[in-house]
Tab-separated table of C-alpha atoms and ligand atoms in Angstrom:
chain	number	residue	atom	x	y	z
C	543	MET	CA	20.997	-19.382	6.777
C	544	ARG	CA	17.885	-16.967	7.368
C	545	LEU	CA	19.532	-13.686	7.496
C	546	THR	CA	16.896	-10.724	8.122
C	547	ALA	CA	18.016	-6.949	7.512
C	548	LEU	CA	16.994	-3.734	8.263
C	549	ALA	CA	17.447	-1.573	5.554
C	550	GLY	CA	16.556	2.039	4.575
C	551	GLY	CA	17.946	3.630	1.571
C	552	THR	CA	21.013	4.360	-0.704
C	553	GLY	CA	23.206	2.782	1.193
C	554	ALA	CA	21.058	-0.685	2.123
C	555	ALA	CA	20.162	-1.048	-1.901
C	556	LYS	CA	24.123	-2.052	-2.702
C	557	LEU	CA	24.445	-3.955	0.329
C	558	LEU	CA	21.410	-6.122	-0.359
C	559	ARG	CA	22.223	-6.093	-4.153
C	560	GLY	CA	25.743	-8.023	-2.895
C	561	LEU	CA	23.745	-10.502	-0.333
C	562	VAL	CA	21.696	-11.745	-2.710
C	563	ALA	CA	24.613	-12.687	-5.214
C	564	SER	CA	26.133	-14.714	-1.985
C	565	ILE	CA	22.805	-16.463	-0.716
C	566	PRO	CA	19.534	-17.527	-2.121
C	567	PRO	CA	17.093	-14.833	-2.034
C	568	ARG	CA	14.503	-17.141	-0.372
C	569	ASP	CA	17.120	-16.557	2.414
C	570	LEU	CA	16.574	-13.263	3.027
C	571	THR	CA	13.704	-11.245	4.777
C	572	VAL	CA	14.135	-6.908	4.617
C	573	ILE	CA	12.544	-4.968	7.225
C	574	GLY	CA	12.475	-1.235	5.136
C	575	ASN	CA	11.837	1.991	6.695
C	576	THR	CA	8.668	3.663	6.549
C	577	GLY	CA	10.071	6.906	8.366
C	578	ASP	CA	10.471	8.183	5.167
C	579	ASP	CA	7.232	7.540	3.750
C	580	THR	CA	5.403	11.034	2.440
C	581	ASP	CA	2.273	11.968	0.147
C	582	VAL	CA	2.702	13.074	-3.031
C	583	TRP	CA	0.302	14.581	-5.725
C	584	GLY	CA	-2.253	12.022	-3.832
C	585	LEU	CA	-0.344	8.907	-3.753
C	586	HIS	CA	1.690	7.256	-0.698
C	587	VAL	CA	5.027	7.101	-1.567
C	588	SER	CA	7.366	4.635	0.590
C	589	PRO	CA	11.285	5.702	-1.218
C	590	ASP	CA	13.044	3.062	1.222
C	591	LEU	CA	10.437	0.030	0.312
C	592	ASP	CA	10.508	1.076	-3.438
C	593	THR	CA	15.050	1.778	-3.521
C	594	VAL	CA	15.098	-1.756	-1.668
C	595	THR	CA	12.466	-3.631	-4.000
C	596	TYR	CA	13.856	-2.270	-7.358
C	597	ALA	CA	17.476	-2.915	-6.662
C	598	LEU	CA	16.508	-7.203	-5.700
C	599	ALA	CA	14.799	-6.638	-8.778
C	600	GLY	CA	17.357	-4.965	-10.960
C	601	LEU	CA	15.828	-2.072	-11.617
C	602	LEU	CA	17.017	0.858	-9.497
C	603	ASP	CA	18.995	3.820	-11.274
C	604	ILE	CA	22.060	3.156	-9.269
C	605	GLU	CA	23.273	6.692	-10.178
C	606	ARG	CA	20.818	8.472	-8.653
C	607	GLY	CA	20.362	5.780	-5.641
C	608	TRP	CA	16.120	6.094	-6.323
C	609	GLY	CA	13.696	5.284	-8.681
C	610	ARG	CA	13.610	3.490	-11.704
C	611	ALA	CA	16.608	3.045	-14.272
C	612	GLY	CA	16.136	4.261	-17.950
C	613	GLU	CA	13.474	6.666	-15.993
C	614	THR	CA	11.572	9.343	-17.604
C	615	PHE	CA	9.904	12.753	-16.282
C	616	ARG	CA	6.935	13.721	-19.057
C	617	CYS	CA	4.375	13.514	-15.793
C	618	ARG	CA	6.330	15.661	-13.899
C	619	ASP	CA	7.241	17.608	-16.481
C	620	ALA	CA	3.306	18.105	-17.026
C	621	MET	CA	2.604	19.107	-13.709
C	622	SER	CA	5.129	21.420	-13.128
C	623	ALA	CA	3.419	22.866	-16.594
C	624	LEU	CA	0.231	23.043	-14.107
C	625	GLY	CA	2.468	25.158	-11.533
C	626	VAL	CA	2.402	22.312	-9.413
C	627	ASP	CA	5.716	23.226	-7.224
C	628	VAL	CA	7.670	19.911	-8.222
C	629	TRP	CA	10.617	19.365	-5.867
C	630	PHE	CA	9.500	15.510	-5.007
C	631	ASN	CA	10.578	13.906	-8.774
C	632	LEU	CA	8.306	11.343	-9.723
C	633	GLY	CA	9.496	9.324	-12.755
C	634	ASP	CA	6.967	8.031	-15.279
C	635	GLN	CA	7.530	4.292	-13.634
C	636	ASP	CA	7.681	4.731	-10.466
C	637	LEU	CA	4.582	6.798	-10.915
C	638	ALA	CA	2.883	2.883	-11.545
C	639	THR	CA	4.022	2.007	-8.075
C	640	HIS	CA	2.797	4.822	-6.385
C	641	LEU	CA	-0.492	4.763	-8.543
C	642	TRP	CA	-0.861	1.034	-7.700
C	643	ARG	CA	-0.100	1.185	-3.799
C	644	THR	CA	-2.561	3.951	-3.356
C	645	ALA	CA	-5.187	2.478	-5.163
C	646	ALA	CA	-4.374	-0.909	-2.981
C	647	LEU	CA	-4.414	0.831	0.273
C	648	ARG	CA	-7.320	2.899	-0.688
C	649	ALA	CA	-8.807	-0.870	-1.392
C	650	GLY	CA	-8.372	-1.532	2.625
C	651	CYS	CA	-5.034	-3.434	1.865
C	652	THR	CA	-2.146	-3.084	4.327
C	653	LEU	CA	0.789	-1.470	3.595
C	654	SER	CA	2.716	-5.343	4.240
C	655	ASP	CA	0.358	-6.919	1.489
C	656	VAL	CA	0.765	-4.338	-0.915
C	657	THR	CA	5.000	-4.334	-0.678
C	658	ALA	CA	4.865	-8.334	-0.979
C	659	GLU	CA	2.223	-7.797	-4.050
C	660	LEU	CA	4.667	-5.319	-5.463
C	661	THR	CA	8.216	-7.360	-4.863
C	662	ARG	CA	6.336	-10.222	-6.468
C	663	ARG	CA	5.167	-8.183	-9.460
C	664	LEU	CA	8.245	-6.222	-9.951
C	665	GLY	CA	10.387	-9.756	-9.599
C	666	ALA	CA	12.065	-9.180	-6.445
C	667	GLN	CA	12.460	-12.630	-4.713
C	668	ALA	CA	13.672	-11.513	-1.147
C	669	LEU	CA	11.263	-10.904	0.947
C	670	VAL	CA	10.370	-7.305	1.659
C	671	LEU	CA	8.430	-6.269	4.619
C	672	PRO	CA	7.741	-2.413	5.861
C	673	MET	CA	8.578	-2.419	9.766
C	674	SER	CA	5.161	-1.649	10.473
C	675	ASP	CA	1.181	-0.998	9.245
C	676	ASP	CA	0.978	1.603	10.875
C	677	PRO	CA	2.008	5.416	10.078
C	678	VAL	CA	5.464	6.362	11.877
C	679	ARG	CA	7.141	9.719	10.411
C	680	THR	CA	10.252	11.230	10.392
C	681	ARG	CA	10.137	14.183	11.199
C	682	VAL	CA	13.205	17.100	11.581
C	683	GLN	CA	12.834	20.395	13.631
C	684	THR	CA	15.393	23.008	12.437
C	685	PRO	CA	15.968	26.251	14.008
C	686	GLU	CA	13.022	27.546	11.762
C	687	SER	CA	10.586	25.067	12.088
C	688	TRP	CA	9.652	21.222	12.585
C	689	LEU	CA	9.917	19.499	8.807
C	690	ALA	CA	8.726	16.359	7.257
C	691	PHE	CA	11.733	13.963	6.721
C	692	GLN	CA	11.100	14.610	2.552
C	693	GLU	CA	10.824	18.641	3.019
C	694	TYR	CA	14.523	18.228	5.124
C	695	PHE	CA	16.072	15.891	2.671
C	696	VAL	CA	15.061	16.972	-0.621
C	697	ARG	CA	13.146	20.411	-0.956
C	698	GLU	CA	16.121	21.921	1.433
C	699	ARG	CA	18.285	20.046	0.730
C	700	ALA	CA	19.326	18.467	4.060
C	701	ARG	CA	20.657	22.382	4.509
C	702	PRO	CA	18.644	23.620	7.695
C	703	LYS	CA	21.407	23.004	10.810
C	704	VAL	CA	19.239	19.501	12.563
C	705	VAL	CA	18.053	20.775	16.196
C	706	ASP	CA	16.189	17.374	16.998
C	707	VAL	CA	14.378	14.395	15.357
C	708	GLU	CA	11.361	12.771	16.287
C	709	TYR	CA	9.250	9.545	15.279
C	710	SER	CA	6.012	10.934	15.273
C	711	ALA	CA	3.189	7.828	16.155
C	712	ALA	CA	5.771	5.660	16.817
C	713	ASP	CA	4.491	4.692	19.973
C	714	ARG	CA	1.295	3.912	18.685
C	715	ALA	CA	3.143	2.098	15.862
C	716	ARG	CA	3.337	-2.506	15.787
C	717	PRO	CA	5.456	-4.243	14.445
C	718	ALA	CA	3.978	-5.395	10.713
C	719	PRO	CA	2.928	-8.572	10.646
C	720	GLY	CA	6.231	-11.194	10.064
C	721	VAL	CA	8.324	-8.352	11.365
C	722	LEU	CA	9.184	-9.560	15.521
C	723	GLY	CA	9.379	-13.764	13.613
C	724	ALA	CA	11.846	-12.307	11.286
C	725	LEU	CA	13.808	-11.080	14.050
C	726	ARG	CA	13.706	-14.012	16.038
C	727	ASP	CA	14.583	-16.763	13.327
C	728	ALA	CA	17.067	-15.313	11.499
C	729	ASP	CA	20.971	-16.706	12.198
C	730	VAL	CA	21.929	-13.188	11.001
C	731	VAL	CA	20.359	-9.892	11.235
C	732	VAL	CA	22.258	-7.380	8.748
C	733	VAL	CA	22.368	-3.500	9.898
C	734	CYS	CA	22.826	-2.445	6.292
C	735	PRO	CA	25.087	0.344	6.016
C	736	SER	CA	22.362	3.139	6.218
C	737	ASN	CA	21.392	6.580	8.178
C	738	PRO	CA	21.056	5.353	12.145
C	739	VAL	CA	19.162	8.130	12.960
C	740	THR	CA	16.362	8.401	10.276
C	741	SER	CA	16.664	4.874	8.217
C	742	ILE	CA	17.528	2.322	11.355
C	743	GLY	CA	16.073	4.792	13.660
C	744	PRO	CA	12.791	4.289	12.836
C	745	ILE	CA	12.563	1.171	12.887
C	746	LEU	CA	14.317	0.444	15.872
C	747	ALA	CA	11.420	2.788	17.362
C	748	VAL	CA	8.663	0.676	16.693
C	749	PRO	CA	7.524	-0.938	20.175
C	750	GLY	CA	8.737	-4.603	19.902
C	751	ILE	CA	12.026	-4.013	17.364
C	752	TYR	CA	14.266	-3.628	19.511
C	753	GLU	CA	13.662	-5.851	22.811
C	754	ALA	CA	13.335	-8.641	19.915
C	755	LEU	CA	16.329	-7.488	18.204
C	756	ASP	CA	17.713	-7.551	22.162
C	757	VAL	CA	16.916	-11.095	22.519
C	758	THR	CA	17.549	-13.027	19.513
C	759	ARG	CA	19.884	-15.272	18.965
C	760	ALA	CA	21.087	-14.549	15.855
C	761	ARG	CA	24.469	-12.826	15.108
C	762	ILE	CA	23.835	-9.056	14.604
C	763	VAL	CA	26.280	-7.769	12.299
C	764	ALA	CA	26.611	-3.777	11.524
C	765	VAL	CA	28.205	-2.091	8.432
C	766	SER	CA	29.361	1.005	9.032
C	767	PRO	CA	27.665	4.379	7.090
C	768	ILE	CA	30.453	6.340	8.467
C	769	ILE	CA	34.154	6.245	7.609
C	770	GLY	CA	36.851	8.720	8.728
C	771	GLY	CA	34.780	11.005	10.642
C	772	ALA	CA	31.969	11.332	7.611
C	773	ALA	CA	28.679	9.776	6.467
C	774	VAL	CA	29.293	7.951	2.995
C	775	SER	CA	26.386	9.368	1.414
C	776	GLY	CA	23.453	11.423	2.732
C	777	PRO	CA	23.264	13.669	6.045
C	778	ALA	CA	23.477	10.719	8.457
C	779	GLY	CA	26.690	12.656	9.531
C	780	ALA	CA	24.161	16.134	10.804
C	781	LEU	CA	21.521	13.496	12.629
C	782	MET	CA	23.654	11.686	14.552
C	783	ARG	CA	25.376	15.286	15.761
C	784	ALA	CA	21.906	15.972	16.219
C	785	ARG	CA	21.203	12.845	18.451
C	786	GLY	CA	24.888	13.346	19.960
C	787	LEU	CA	26.227	10.435	18.719
C	788	PRO	CA	29.662	10.878	17.957
C	789	LEU	CA	31.120	11.033	13.658
C	790	SER	CA	32.702	7.782	14.318
C	791	PRO	CA	32.341	4.263	13.972
C	792	ALA	CA	31.972	4.453	17.723
C	793	GLY	CA	28.933	6.576	17.307
C	794	VAL	CA	26.953	4.028	15.122
C	795	ALA	CA	28.254	0.797	18.071
C	796	MET	CA	26.591	3.261	20.637
C	797	ALA	CA	22.845	3.308	18.288
C	798	TYR	CA	23.172	0.237	18.628
C	799	SER	CA	24.004	-0.829	21.675
C	800	PRO	CA	23.463	-3.268	23.346
C	801	TRP	CA	22.381	-5.167	21.003
C	802	LEU	CA	25.319	-5.187	18.209
C	803	ASP	CA	27.798	-7.675	17.838
C	804	THR	CA	30.101	-7.160	15.410
C	805	LEU	CA	30.396	-3.691	13.165
C	806	LEU	CA	32.462	-3.657	10.120
C	807	VAL	CA	34.662	-0.480	9.765
C	808	HIS	CA	37.065	0.530	6.877
C	809	ASP	CA	40.583	-0.421	6.558
C	810	THR	CA	40.728	3.829	7.072
C	811	ASP	CA	39.536	3.397	11.113
C	812	ARG	CA	41.472	0.874	12.460
C	813	ASP	CA	42.578	2.827	14.652
C	814	ARG	CA	39.294	3.407	15.848
C	815	VAL	CA	38.090	-0.304	16.382
C	816	PRO	CA	39.499	0.621	20.446
C	817	GLU	CA	36.545	2.734	21.131
C	818	VAL	CA	34.114	0.162	19.178
C	819	GLU	CA	35.513	-3.003	21.735
C	820	ALA	CA	34.928	-0.716	24.351
C	821	LEU	CA	31.997	-1.073	23.837
C	822	GLY	CA	31.459	-4.274	23.770
C	823	VAL	CA	30.885	-4.753	19.920
C	824	ARG	CA	33.770	-6.770	17.831
C	825	ALA	CA	35.008	-4.946	14.902
C	826	VAL	CA	35.860	-6.341	11.869
C	827	VAL	CA	37.965	-3.967	9.741
C	828	THR	CA	37.717	-4.441	5.855
C	829	ASN	CA	36.940	-2.389	2.942
C	830	ILE	CA	32.979	-1.449	3.385
C	831	LEU	CA	33.184	1.217	0.514
C	832	MET	CA	30.845	-0.149	-2.601
C	833	THR	CA	32.075	1.056	-6.081
C	834	ASP	CA	30.720	-1.558	-8.247
C	835	ARG	CA	28.736	-4.853	-8.378
C	836	ALA	CA	32.083	-6.332	-7.358
C	837	GLY	CA	32.387	-4.367	-4.700
C	838	GLU	CA	29.210	-5.278	-3.285
C	839	ALA	CA	29.555	-8.142	-3.112
C	840	ALA	CA	33.235	-8.515	-1.740
C	841	LEU	CA	31.234	-6.901	1.371
C	842	ALA	CA	28.155	-9.266	1.273
C	843	ARG	CA	31.229	-12.403	1.948
C	844	ALA	CA	32.856	-10.035	4.029
C	845	LEU	CA	30.036	-9.922	6.320
C	846	LEU	CA	28.966	-13.275	6.363
C	847	GLU	CA	32.180	-14.315	7.175
C	848	ALA	CA	32.406	-11.947	9.907
C	849	ALA	CA	29.079	-13.105	11.086
C	850	ARG	CA	30.326	-16.883	11.006
D	1456	FO1	N1	15.492	12.365	-3.547
D	1456	FO1	C1	16.303	13.098	-3.919
D	1456	FO1	O1	16.935	13.766	-2.951
D	1456	FO1	N2	15.258	13.910	-5.060
D	1456	FO1	C2	14.265	13.203	-5.184
D	1456	FO1	O2	13.415	14.564	-6.122
D	1456	FO1	C3	13.555	12.521	-4.913
D	1456	FO1	C4	12.770	11.657	-5.284
D	1456	FO1	C5	12.151	10.260	-5.068
D	1456	FO1	C6	11.330	9.487	-5.163
D	1456	FO1	C7	10.494	8.388	-5.192
D	1456	FO1	C8	11.567	7.668	-4.628
D	1456	FO1	O3	11.213	6.652	-4.168
D	1456	FO1	C9	12.655	8.262	-3.579
D	1456	FO1	C10	12.955	9.648	-4.515
D	1456	FO1	N3	14.109	10.825	-3.628
D	1456	FO1	C11	14.772	11.493	-3.666
D	1456	FO1	C12	14.833	9.488	-2.422
D	1456	FO1	C13	14.811	9.641	-1.014
D	1456	FO1	O4	14.350	11.157	-0.716
D	1456	FO1	C14	15.388	8.937	-0.150
D	1456	FO1	O5	15.515	7.583	-0.525
D	1456	FO1	C15	14.698	8.587	1.203
D	1456	FO1	O6	13.651	9.057	1.926
D	1456	FO1	C16	16.228	8.482	2.039
D	1456	FO1	O7	16.576	7.271	2.194
């Protein structure tokens, strides 16, 4: 069974780990969000590609949800001592990834080349593709100003009110090599429980990807990142509200309409099933909270069952 997953951020990492416990990693292709990419200390950082890669390679710091396990921050502390305003923390092992990626990009490699080589060297068997090799940057409008995504999410701790969100330069971006084929040839497309607006939204904004999802013969299954009217983690609630999406499983189905076939919703949202099905999306009620490795594997199995 060939699986293609749309992924970004922490919720995706857990489900992907569960999936590779159920299917051979070589049958999994992950299309990662690059709208969160940022420049830190002159280095190109791709948070969602790295989170996915580290998760699949067994290197992710699970509690934090990003960066490497067993991390130290000596370089960050030395940068702080030099008077640099450090608000985006790069760990020492994580730094190697950014140093290596930035050198390869400067040598003329594409982000796809870099990501494929990085996942191979770090030992992640699945194929990780950036959504595009062209720069797309998620920006958040607050009452005071427009912020780059990491300024909003990390520096401002997602506190400012969100007025609007944009994916700058998305209209000029092309799907990375292999992305459209991975959507066309998949048996199942999985939309991970990521933020529909800032993790999945940028992927859908790359011309050609939305259309590929609309025509693929693959069964498209998503896991709701919203349980009981709130996001499981992160600022999905504030961002969905800014986009006029109800904070409910139906709001998630609307974000992925009309190409979504099935949405996995949490046991406690059973009463929200009619709203989801009214949108033409089949709702499957199960435990979608992944609190440990067993939970990740169980949700992955439930998803594969729902996709059959
Ligand atoms: N998130 C934080 O809340 N604080 C950080 O200092 C931070 C550093 C960081 C470094 C590398 C990386 O790959 C991710 C990092 N993140 C941090 C998480 C990141 O903001 C999010 O993973 C995504 O951008 C949103 O899903």
